[in-house]
Every structure is written in C-alpha cells, then in structure tokens.
mmCIF file of C-alpha atoms in Angstrom:
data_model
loop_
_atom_site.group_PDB
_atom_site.id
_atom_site.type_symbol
_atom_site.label_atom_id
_atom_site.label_comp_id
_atom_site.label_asym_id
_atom_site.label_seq_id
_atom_site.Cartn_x
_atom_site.Cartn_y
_atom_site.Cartn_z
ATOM 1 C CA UNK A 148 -27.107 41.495 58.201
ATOM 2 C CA UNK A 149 -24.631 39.447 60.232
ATOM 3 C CA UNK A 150 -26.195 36.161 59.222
ATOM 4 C CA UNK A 151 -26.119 37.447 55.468
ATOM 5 C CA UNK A 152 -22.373 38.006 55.463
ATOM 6 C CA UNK A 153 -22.044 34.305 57.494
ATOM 7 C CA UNK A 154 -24.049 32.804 54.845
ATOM 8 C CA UNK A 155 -22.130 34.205 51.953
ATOM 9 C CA UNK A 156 -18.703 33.484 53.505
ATOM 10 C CA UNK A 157 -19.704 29.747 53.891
ATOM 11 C CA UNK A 158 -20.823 29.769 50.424
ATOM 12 C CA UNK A 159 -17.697 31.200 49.023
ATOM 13 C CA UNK A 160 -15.962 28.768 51.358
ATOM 14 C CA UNK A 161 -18.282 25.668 50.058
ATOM 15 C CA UNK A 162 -17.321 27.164 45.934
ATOM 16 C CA UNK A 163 -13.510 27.313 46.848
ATOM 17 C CA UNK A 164 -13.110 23.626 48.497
ATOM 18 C CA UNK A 165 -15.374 22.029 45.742
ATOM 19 C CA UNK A 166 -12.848 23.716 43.121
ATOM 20 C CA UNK A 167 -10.151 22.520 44.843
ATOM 21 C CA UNK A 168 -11.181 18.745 45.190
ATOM 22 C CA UNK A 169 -12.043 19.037 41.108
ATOM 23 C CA UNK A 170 -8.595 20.439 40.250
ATOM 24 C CA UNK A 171 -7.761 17.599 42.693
ATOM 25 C CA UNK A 172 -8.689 15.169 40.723
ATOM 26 C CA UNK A 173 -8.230 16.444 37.563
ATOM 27 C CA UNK A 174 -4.396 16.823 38.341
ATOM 28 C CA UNK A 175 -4.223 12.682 39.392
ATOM 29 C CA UNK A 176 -6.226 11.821 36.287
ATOM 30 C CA UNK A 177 -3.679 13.829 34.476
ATOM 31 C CA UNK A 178 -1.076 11.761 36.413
ATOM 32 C CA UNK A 179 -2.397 8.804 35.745
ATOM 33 C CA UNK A 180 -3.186 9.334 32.038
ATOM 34 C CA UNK A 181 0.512 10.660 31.476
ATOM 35 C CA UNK A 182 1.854 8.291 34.037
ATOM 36 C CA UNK A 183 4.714 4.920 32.788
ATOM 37 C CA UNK A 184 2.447 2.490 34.591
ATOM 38 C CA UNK A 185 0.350 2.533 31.542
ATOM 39 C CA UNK A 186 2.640 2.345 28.413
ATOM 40 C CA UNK A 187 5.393 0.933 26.575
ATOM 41 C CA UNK A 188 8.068 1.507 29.190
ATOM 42 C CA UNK A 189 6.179 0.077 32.227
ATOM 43 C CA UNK A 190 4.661 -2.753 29.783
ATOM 44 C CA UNK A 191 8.479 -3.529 29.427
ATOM 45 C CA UNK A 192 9.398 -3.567 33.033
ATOM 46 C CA UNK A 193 6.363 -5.611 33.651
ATOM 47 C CA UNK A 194 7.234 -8.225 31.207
ATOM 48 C CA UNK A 195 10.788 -8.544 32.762
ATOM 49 C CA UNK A 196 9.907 -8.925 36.473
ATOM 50 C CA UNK A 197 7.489 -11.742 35.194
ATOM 51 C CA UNK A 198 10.116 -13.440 33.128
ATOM 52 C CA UNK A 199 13.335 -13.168 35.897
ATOM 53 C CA UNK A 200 11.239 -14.435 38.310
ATOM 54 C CA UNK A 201 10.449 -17.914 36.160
ATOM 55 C CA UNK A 202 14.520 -17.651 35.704
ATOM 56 C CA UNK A 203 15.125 -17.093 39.407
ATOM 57 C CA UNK A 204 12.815 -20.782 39.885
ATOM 58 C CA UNK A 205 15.134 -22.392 37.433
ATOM 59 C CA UNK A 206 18.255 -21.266 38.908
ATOM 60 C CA UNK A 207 19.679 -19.061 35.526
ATOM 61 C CA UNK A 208 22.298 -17.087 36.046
ATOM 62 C CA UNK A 209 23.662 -16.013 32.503
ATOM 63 C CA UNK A 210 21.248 -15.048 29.491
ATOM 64 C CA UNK A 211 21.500 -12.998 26.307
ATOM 65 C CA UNK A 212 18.654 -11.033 24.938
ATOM 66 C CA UNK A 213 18.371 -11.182 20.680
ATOM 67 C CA UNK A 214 16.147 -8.671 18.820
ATOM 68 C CA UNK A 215 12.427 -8.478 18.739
ATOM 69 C CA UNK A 216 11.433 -8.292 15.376
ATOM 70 C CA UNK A 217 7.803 -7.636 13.849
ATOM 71 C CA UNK A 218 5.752 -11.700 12.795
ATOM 72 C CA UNK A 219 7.609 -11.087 9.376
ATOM 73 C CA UNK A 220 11.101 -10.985 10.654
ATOM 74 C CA UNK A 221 11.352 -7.102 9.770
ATOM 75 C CA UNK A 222 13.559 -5.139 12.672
ATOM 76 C CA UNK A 223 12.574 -1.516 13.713
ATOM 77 C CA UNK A 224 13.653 0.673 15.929
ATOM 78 C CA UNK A 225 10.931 -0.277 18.436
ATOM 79 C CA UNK A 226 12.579 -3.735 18.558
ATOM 80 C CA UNK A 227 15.536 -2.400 19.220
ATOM 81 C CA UNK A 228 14.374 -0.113 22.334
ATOM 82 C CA UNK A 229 12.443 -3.202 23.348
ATOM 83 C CA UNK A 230 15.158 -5.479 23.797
ATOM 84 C CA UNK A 231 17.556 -2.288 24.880
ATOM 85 C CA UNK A 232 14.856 -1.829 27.971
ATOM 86 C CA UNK A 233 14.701 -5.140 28.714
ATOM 87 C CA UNK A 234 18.450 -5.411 29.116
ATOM 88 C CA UNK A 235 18.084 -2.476 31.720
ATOM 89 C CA UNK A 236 15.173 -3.955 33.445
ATOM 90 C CA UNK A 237 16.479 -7.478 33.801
ATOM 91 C CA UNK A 238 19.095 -6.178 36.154
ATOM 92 C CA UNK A 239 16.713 -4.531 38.317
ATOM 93 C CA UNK A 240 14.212 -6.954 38.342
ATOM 94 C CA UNK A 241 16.963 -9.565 38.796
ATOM 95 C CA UNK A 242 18.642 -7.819 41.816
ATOM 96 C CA UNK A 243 22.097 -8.887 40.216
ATOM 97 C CA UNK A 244 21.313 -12.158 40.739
ATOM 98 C CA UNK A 245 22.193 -13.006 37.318
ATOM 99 C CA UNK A 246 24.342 -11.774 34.331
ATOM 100 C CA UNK A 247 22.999 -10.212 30.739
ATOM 101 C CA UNK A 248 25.058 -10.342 27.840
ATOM 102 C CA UNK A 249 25.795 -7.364 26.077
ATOM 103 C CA UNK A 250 23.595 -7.136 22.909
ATOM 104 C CA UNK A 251 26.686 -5.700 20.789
ATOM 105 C CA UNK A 252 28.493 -8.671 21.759
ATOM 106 C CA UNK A 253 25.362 -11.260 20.791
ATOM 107 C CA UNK A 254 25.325 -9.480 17.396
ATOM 108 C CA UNK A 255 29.084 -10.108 16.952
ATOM 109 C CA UNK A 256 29.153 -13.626 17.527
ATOM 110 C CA UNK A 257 26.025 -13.955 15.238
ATOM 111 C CA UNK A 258 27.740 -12.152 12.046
ATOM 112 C CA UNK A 259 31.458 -14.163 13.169
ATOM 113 C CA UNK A 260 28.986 -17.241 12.964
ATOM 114 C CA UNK A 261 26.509 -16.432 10.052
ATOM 115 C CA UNK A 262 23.436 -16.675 12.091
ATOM 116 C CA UNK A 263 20.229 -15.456 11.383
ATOM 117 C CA UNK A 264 18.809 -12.238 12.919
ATOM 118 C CA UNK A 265 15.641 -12.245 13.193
ATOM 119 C CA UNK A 266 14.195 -13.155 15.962
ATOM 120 C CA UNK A 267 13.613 -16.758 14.650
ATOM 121 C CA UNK A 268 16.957 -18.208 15.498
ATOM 122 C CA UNK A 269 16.799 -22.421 15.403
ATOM 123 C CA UNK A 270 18.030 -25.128 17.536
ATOM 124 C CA UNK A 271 21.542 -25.099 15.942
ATOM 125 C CA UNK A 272 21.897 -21.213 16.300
ATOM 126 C CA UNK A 273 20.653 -21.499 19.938
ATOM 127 C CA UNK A 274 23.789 -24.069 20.845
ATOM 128 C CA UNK A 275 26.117 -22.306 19.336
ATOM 129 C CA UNK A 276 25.267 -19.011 20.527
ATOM 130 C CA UNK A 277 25.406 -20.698 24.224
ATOM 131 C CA UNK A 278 28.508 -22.708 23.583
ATOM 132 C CA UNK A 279 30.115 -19.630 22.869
ATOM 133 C CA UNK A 280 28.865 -16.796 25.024
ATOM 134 C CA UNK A 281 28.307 -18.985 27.973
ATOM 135 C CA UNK A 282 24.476 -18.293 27.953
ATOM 136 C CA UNK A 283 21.897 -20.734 29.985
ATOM 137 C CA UNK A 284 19.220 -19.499 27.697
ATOM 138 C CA UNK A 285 18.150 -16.654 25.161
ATOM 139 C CA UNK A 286 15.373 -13.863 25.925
ATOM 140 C CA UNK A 287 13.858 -13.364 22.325
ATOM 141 C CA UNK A 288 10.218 -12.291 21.531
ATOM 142 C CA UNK A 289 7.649 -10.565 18.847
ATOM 143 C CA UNK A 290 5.697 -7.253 18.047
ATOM 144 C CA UNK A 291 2.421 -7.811 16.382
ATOM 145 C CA UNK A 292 0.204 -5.025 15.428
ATOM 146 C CA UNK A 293 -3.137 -4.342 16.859
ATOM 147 C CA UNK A 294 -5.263 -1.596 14.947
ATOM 148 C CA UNK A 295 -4.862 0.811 17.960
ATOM 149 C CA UNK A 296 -2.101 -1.097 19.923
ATOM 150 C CA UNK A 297 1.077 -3.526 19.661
ATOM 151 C CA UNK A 298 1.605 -6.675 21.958
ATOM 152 C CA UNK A 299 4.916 -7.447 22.755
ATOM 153 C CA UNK A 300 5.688 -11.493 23.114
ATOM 154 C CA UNK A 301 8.731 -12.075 24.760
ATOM 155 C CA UNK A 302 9.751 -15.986 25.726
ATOM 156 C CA UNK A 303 13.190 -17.630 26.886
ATOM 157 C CA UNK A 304 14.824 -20.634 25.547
ATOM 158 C CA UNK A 305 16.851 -22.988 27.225
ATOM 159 C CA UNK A 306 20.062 -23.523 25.116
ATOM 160 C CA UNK A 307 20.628 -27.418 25.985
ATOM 161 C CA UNK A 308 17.239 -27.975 24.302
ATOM 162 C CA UNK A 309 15.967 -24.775 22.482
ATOM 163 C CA UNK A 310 12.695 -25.185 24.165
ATOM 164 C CA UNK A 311 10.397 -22.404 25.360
ATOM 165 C CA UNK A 312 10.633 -22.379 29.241
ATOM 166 C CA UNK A 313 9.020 -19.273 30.374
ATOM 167 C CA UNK A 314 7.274 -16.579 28.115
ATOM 168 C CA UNK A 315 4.971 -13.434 28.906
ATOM 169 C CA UNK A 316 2.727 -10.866 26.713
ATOM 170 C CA UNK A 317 1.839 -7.383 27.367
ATOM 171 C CA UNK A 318 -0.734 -5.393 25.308
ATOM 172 C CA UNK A 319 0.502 -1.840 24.846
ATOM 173 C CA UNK A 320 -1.862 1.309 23.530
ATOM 174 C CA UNK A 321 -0.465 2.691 20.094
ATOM 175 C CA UNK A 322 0.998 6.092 21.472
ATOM 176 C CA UNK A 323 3.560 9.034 19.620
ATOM 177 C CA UNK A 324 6.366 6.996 21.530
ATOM 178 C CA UNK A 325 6.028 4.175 19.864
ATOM 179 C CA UNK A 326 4.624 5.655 16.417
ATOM 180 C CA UNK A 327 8.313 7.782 16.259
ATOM 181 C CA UNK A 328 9.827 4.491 17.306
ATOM 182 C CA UNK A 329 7.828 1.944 14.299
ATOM 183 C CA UNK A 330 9.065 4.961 11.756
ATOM 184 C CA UNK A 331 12.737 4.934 12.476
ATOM 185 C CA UNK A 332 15.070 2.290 11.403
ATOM 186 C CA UNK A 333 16.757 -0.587 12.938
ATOM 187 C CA UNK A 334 20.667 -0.159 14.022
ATOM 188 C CA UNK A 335 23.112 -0.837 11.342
ATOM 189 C CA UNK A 336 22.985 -4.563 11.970
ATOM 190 C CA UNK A 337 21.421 -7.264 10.154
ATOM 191 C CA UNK A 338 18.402 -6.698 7.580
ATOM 192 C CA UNK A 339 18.223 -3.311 8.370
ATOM 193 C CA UNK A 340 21.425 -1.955 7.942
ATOM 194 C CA UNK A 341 23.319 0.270 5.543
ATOM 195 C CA UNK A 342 26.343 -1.750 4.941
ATOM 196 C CA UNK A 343 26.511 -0.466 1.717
ATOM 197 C CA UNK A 344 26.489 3.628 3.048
ATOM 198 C CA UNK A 345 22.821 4.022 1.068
ATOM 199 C CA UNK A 346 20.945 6.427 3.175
ATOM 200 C CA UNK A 347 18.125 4.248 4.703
ATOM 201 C CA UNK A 348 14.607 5.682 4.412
ATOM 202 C CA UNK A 349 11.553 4.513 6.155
ATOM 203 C CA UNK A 350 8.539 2.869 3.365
ATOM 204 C CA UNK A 351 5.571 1.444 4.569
ATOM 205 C CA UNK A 352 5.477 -0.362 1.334
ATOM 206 C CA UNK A 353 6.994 -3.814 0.925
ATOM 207 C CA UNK A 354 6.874 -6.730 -1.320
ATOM 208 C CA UNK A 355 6.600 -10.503 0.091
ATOM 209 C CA UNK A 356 5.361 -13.813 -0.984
ATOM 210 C CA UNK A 357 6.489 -17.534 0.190
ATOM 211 C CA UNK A 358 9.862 -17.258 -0.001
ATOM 212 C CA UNK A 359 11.195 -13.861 -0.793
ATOM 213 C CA UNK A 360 10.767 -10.571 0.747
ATOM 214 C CA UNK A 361 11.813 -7.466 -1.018
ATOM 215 C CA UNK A 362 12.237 -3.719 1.096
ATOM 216 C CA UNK A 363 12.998 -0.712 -0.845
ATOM 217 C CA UNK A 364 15.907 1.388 1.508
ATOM 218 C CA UNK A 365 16.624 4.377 -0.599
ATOM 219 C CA UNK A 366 15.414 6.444 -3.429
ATOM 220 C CA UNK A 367 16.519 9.416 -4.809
ATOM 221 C CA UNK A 368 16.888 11.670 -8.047
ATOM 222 C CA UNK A 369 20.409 12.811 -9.520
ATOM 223 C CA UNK A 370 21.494 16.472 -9.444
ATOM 224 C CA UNK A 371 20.440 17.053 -12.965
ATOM 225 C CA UNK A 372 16.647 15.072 -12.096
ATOM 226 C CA UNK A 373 17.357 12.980 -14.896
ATOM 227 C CA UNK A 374 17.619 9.877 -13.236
ATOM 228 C CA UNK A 375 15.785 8.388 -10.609
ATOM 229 C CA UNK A 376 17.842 5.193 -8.350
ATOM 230 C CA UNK A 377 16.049 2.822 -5.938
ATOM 231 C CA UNK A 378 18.027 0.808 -3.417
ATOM 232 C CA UNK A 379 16.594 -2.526 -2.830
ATOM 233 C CA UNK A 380 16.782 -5.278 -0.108
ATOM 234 C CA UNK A 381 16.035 -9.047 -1.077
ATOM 235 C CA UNK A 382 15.698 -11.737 1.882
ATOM 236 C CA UNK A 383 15.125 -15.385 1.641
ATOM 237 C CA UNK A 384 12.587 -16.316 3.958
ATOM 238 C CA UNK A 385 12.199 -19.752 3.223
ATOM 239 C CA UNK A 386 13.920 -22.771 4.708
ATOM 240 C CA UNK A 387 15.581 -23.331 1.471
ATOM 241 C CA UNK A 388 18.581 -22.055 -0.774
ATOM 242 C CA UNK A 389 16.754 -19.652 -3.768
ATOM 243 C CA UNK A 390 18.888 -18.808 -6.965
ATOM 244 C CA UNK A 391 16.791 -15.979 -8.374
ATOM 245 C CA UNK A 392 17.631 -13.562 -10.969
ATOM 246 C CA UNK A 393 15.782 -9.964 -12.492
ATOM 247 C CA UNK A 394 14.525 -9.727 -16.091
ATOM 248 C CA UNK A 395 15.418 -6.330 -16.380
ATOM 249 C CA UNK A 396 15.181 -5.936 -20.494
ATOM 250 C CA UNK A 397 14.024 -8.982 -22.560
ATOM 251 C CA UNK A 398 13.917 -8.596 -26.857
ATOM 252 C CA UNK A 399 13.526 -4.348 -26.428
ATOM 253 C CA UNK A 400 10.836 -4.672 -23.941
ATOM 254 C CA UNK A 401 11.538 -2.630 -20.194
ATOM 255 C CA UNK A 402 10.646 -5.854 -17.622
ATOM 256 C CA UNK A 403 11.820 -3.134 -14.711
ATOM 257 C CA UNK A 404 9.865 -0.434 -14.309
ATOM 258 C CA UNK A 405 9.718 2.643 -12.368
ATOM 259 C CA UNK A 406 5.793 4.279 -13.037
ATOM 260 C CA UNK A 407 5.819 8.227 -12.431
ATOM 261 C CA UNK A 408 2.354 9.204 -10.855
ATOM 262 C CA UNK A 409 1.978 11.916 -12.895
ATOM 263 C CA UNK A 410 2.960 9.554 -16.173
ATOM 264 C CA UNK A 411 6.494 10.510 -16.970
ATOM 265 C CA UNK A 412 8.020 7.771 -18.778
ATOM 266 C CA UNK A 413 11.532 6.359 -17.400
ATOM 267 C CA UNK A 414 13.969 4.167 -19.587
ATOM 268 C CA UNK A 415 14.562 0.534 -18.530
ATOM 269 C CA UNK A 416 17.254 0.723 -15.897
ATOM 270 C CA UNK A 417 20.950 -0.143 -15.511
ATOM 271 C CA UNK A 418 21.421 -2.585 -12.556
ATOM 272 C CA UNK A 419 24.287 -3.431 -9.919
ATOM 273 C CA UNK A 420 23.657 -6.351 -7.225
ATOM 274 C CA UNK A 421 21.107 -9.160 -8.205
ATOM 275 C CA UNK A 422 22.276 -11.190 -11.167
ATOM 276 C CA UNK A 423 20.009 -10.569 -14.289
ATOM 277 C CA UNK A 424 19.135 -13.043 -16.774
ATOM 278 C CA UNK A 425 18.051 -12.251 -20.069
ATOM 279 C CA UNK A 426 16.855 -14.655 -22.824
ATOM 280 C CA UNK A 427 17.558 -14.137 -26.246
ATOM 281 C CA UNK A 428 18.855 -16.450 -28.962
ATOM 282 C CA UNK A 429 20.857 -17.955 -26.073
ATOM 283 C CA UNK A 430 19.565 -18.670 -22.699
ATOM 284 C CA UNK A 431 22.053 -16.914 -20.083
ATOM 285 C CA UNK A 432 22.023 -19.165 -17.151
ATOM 286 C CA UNK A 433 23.411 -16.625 -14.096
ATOM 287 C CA UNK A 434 21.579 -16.134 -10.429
ATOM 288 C CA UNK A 435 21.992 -14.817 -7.133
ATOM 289 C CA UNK A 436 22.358 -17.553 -4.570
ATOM 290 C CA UNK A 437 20.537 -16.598 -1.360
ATOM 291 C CA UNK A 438 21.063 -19.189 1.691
ATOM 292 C CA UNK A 439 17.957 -19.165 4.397
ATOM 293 C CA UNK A 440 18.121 -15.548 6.216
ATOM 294 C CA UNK A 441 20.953 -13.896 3.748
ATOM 295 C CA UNK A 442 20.188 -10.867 2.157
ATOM 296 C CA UNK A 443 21.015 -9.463 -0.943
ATOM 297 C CA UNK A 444 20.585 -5.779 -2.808
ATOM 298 C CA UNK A 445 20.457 -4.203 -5.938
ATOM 299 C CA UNK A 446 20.309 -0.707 -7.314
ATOM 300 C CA UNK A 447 18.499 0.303 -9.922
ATOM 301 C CA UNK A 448 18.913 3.652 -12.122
ATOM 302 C CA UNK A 449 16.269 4.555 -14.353
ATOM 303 C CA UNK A 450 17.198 7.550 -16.715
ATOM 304 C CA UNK A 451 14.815 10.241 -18.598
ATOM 305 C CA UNK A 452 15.159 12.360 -21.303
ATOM 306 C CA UNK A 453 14.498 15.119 -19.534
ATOM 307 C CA UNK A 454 13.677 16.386 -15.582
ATOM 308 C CA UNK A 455 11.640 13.768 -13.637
ATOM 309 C CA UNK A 456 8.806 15.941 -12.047
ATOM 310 C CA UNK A 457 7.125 13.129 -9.973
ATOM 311 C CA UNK A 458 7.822 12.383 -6.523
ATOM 312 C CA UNK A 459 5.932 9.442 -5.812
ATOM 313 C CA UNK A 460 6.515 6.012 -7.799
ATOM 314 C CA UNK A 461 5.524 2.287 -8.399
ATOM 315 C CA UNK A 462 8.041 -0.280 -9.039
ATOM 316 C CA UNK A 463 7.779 -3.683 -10.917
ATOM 317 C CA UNK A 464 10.674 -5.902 -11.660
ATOM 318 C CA UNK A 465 9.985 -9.178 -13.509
ATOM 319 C CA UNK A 466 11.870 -11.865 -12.138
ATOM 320 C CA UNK A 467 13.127 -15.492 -12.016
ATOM 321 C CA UNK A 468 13.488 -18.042 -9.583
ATOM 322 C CA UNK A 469 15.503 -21.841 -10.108
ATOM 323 C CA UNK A 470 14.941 -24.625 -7.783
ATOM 324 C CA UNK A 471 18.314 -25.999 -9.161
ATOM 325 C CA UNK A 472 20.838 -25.189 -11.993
ATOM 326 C CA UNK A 473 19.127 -27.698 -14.495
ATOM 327 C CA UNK A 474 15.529 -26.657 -14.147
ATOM 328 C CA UNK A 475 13.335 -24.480 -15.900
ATOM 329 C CA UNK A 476 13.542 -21.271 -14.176
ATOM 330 C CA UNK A 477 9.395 -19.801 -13.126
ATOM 331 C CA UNK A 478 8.793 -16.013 -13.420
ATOM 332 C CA UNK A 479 7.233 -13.745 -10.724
ATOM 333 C CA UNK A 480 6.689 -10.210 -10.505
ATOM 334 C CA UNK A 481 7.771 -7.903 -7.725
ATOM 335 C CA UNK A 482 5.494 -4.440 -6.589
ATOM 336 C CA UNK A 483 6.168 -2.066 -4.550
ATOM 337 C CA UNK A 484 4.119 0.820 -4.992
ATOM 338 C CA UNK A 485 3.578 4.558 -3.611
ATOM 339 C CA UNK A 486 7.670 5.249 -3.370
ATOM 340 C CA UNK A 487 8.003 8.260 -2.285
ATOM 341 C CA UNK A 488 11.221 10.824 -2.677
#
C-alpha cells in the first residue's frame, strides 16, 4: 500500500514538473514571438548602430536625417516613424558622440530653399542643405514592399561629394504596426500635406506614368448629395519642366469623368487648380507649369440631377502635356479607379 501511494506521488510529481517546463517554454516562445528584437523597432535600432559605427570610422560629428519615402517618392507615415526612430536611436547608438539635426528644422530649410522632398535629393540639394545646417553628411533611405514584408534601405551621403559612404538594409515581417503605419498619412509637409485644409484620406489607388504622378487626397459628397468633389495631387517626376493642362469639356463632350459603380450619371465638372485647355474654333493656349518635384492640385465638382447613391467611383480626366509653348500639345488620359467615400 505504501509503495502504491510512493508511486502515485512521484507520478503526480513527474505530471506537475513536465507541465511546468511546457508552460516554460511556451511563455519564452511567447516572449520571443512578441519580443522588439524581431520587428520594425529593433530592425530600426539595428540599422542605426550599423550605420554610426561606419560614421564613428570617418570621424562625423554632425548629420541630418531626410524622409524615407516608398521607390516612387510617395511619403507615409511609416517613413516618417522610420526616420523619427532613427533620430532617437542615433543618439544612443552614437553615445553623444555626434550631433542630429532636428528633422523640423531640415524640412524648413528645404521649403526656405525649394528643395525636393523625397528622399531623392541631388548633389546641389545635398551642398546646400550642408552649407547651411552645418551637416557632414545626410542619413536618407527607402521602403520597398515585399509581399509579406518591407525592407528598409537606409545610406549616408557625404555633403562635399554627395556620394554614398556607408549604407545598411534590414528586412522587416509585414505586422499590424506597420500595416496602421502604411495606412496613415505623411505629416503636413511636402507631397503629402494639406496645405490647402482638404481633409487627407488614405487611397490605395494612384495614377503614374514617366513623368507625372497623380494621388487623389479627398473625396466627398455635398450636404444635399448632389455633388460629388475629388481633391487631386499632380507631381512632376521627371527631370524636366512639364506644362500640362486638363481637357475637362471639349465641343459638348464630358473629357472628366467621375463613373458611379452603380451607373449614376454625373455632369462634366467645374474645376479650380490645373489650367484647362479647351479647343474650339480657337485654340486656347494656357498650362500649369510644374518644375522637377513641385506639386500641383485641382478640385473637381461633378454635379447630378438628383442624390448620388454610389459610394465607390472611377475617375478619368483627359489631358495635355507641351514640351514647349510652340509645340503641338500630346493627349494622355489619367485613371484612378475604386474611389471610395
């Protein structure tokens, strides 16, 4: 009897330690799976230990960091809490062994200046930016999207010779975090802002071909759901000056329209912003002038008889682009489709 109640004891003993080692285990699995060593933050803080200590080997003492933008140029607010982290993590990494410009202050001198900001500044921008900040070199870098993950590119340029001097890449798992981050917007500087007060939305529909890029920011319907108004965002992306204009309404016939997915038909829409130009009897010669980087907007208001019942839309806008004020102007059509209210 005595051995039975020795045996079961041991057993009991044997069930309760094995239980304990699993939950164990499962709790530093849990740990591990939950834990910043493995995402965005930690990818960060990785990628600015690796990058302060090529600066510590080239003696810098003073950088700035500019925004990390998506391979198109496009901000987000993950670029933003990229660059704000890195800002953070440069001082611990560095030990205070060097100084990091405020990124308010970078984005000052780069709208006092006209610079681009993008992520894709050039060899002019880089000097000046130096010259006037005091900056050895410029932390910039790129977020490129991966099915299931993002990898973050980050690289430093030397300001005397806007060459690449140290750089560093970290693959990151796609997690909420960063989803919650990709869907917000940018701050209210450069392409993303809201200079004009339009309440930005987030659209994961765009149009862009060689040398314009076109992002809807707002839509909405009036009060009486009569009318329907886009906001839209035009960026030259190419290396040269682009005078383009929108064929909004050409001998009767709508060349701007808004599609309702559930076929409502809209009226062809009164414009502010980009210059139209209409032929008729007389050509009309009048364009937008868009330097390399500027941006540009126009609203559009398309009107209904009666209430628009469709929230989800398709745009098209026939447009016009001159190499020069004495050519022939060529047409091209801007999409955006799936807007939704």
């Amino acid at each position: 009897m005595a051995r039975k109640i020795v045996r079961l004891v041991c057993s009991n003993v044997l069930v309760i330690v094995c239980s304990l080692i699993c939950l164990s285990q499962f709790a530093m699995a849990q740990n591990s799976n939950s834990s910043p060593d493995s995402g965005l933050e930690a990818s960060i803080h990785q990628l600015a230990k690796e990058i302060a200590a090529q600066m510590t080997q080239r003696n810098i003492k003073k950088i700035a960091i500019d925004d990390f933008t998506d391979l198109n140029g496009r901000q987000s607010a993950l670029g933003d809490f990229i660059s704000e982290e890195l800002v953070t993590n440069f001082y611990t990494a560095g030990a205070g062994s060097f100084d990091v410009v405020e990124r308010r202050e970078l984005a000052r001198v780069m709208q006092e200046q006209k610079l681009q900001n993008t992520g894709l500044l050039d060899k002019t921008s880089i000097a000046t930016i130096g010259k006037l900040l005091g900056v050895e070199a410029i932390v910039t870098g790129s977020i490129a999207y991966w099915g299931k993950a993002i990898k973050i590119n980050a690289r430093m340029i030397g300001v005397e010779n806007a060459k690449v001097f140290a750089a560093a890449a970290k693959k990151v798992p796609m997690d909420p975090m960063i989803e919650d981050l990709l869907n917000q917007s940018a701050r209210a500087t450069g392409f993303g802002s809201n200079a004009s007060g339009v309440q930005i939305q987030r659209f994961d529909a765009f149009f862009q071909n060689k040398f314009l890029r076109v992002e809807p920011k707002a839509i909405h319907k009036s009060k009486d759901k009569k009318k329907v108004v886009v906001t839209l965002v035009f960026k030259n992306i190419s290396k040269e000056t682009l005078m383009i204009a929108m064929d909004v309404l050409s001998n009767d016939h709508p060349k701007a329209t808004l599609d309702c997915h559930n076929g409502e038909v809209l009226r062809a829409p009164s414009n502010t912003g980009i210059a139209v130009m209409q032929f008729g009897h007389e050509r009309i010669e009048r364009s937008s002038i868009l330097d390399t980087g500027d941006v540009g907007s126009t609203i559009l208001a398309f009107e209904s008889d009666d209430e628009v019942g469709s929230d989800t839309f398709s745009l098209s806008i026939e447009m016009f682009r001159l190499t020069d004020k004495n050519s022939k102007s060529k047409r091209f059509t801007v999409g955006i489709p799936n807007l939704k209210l």
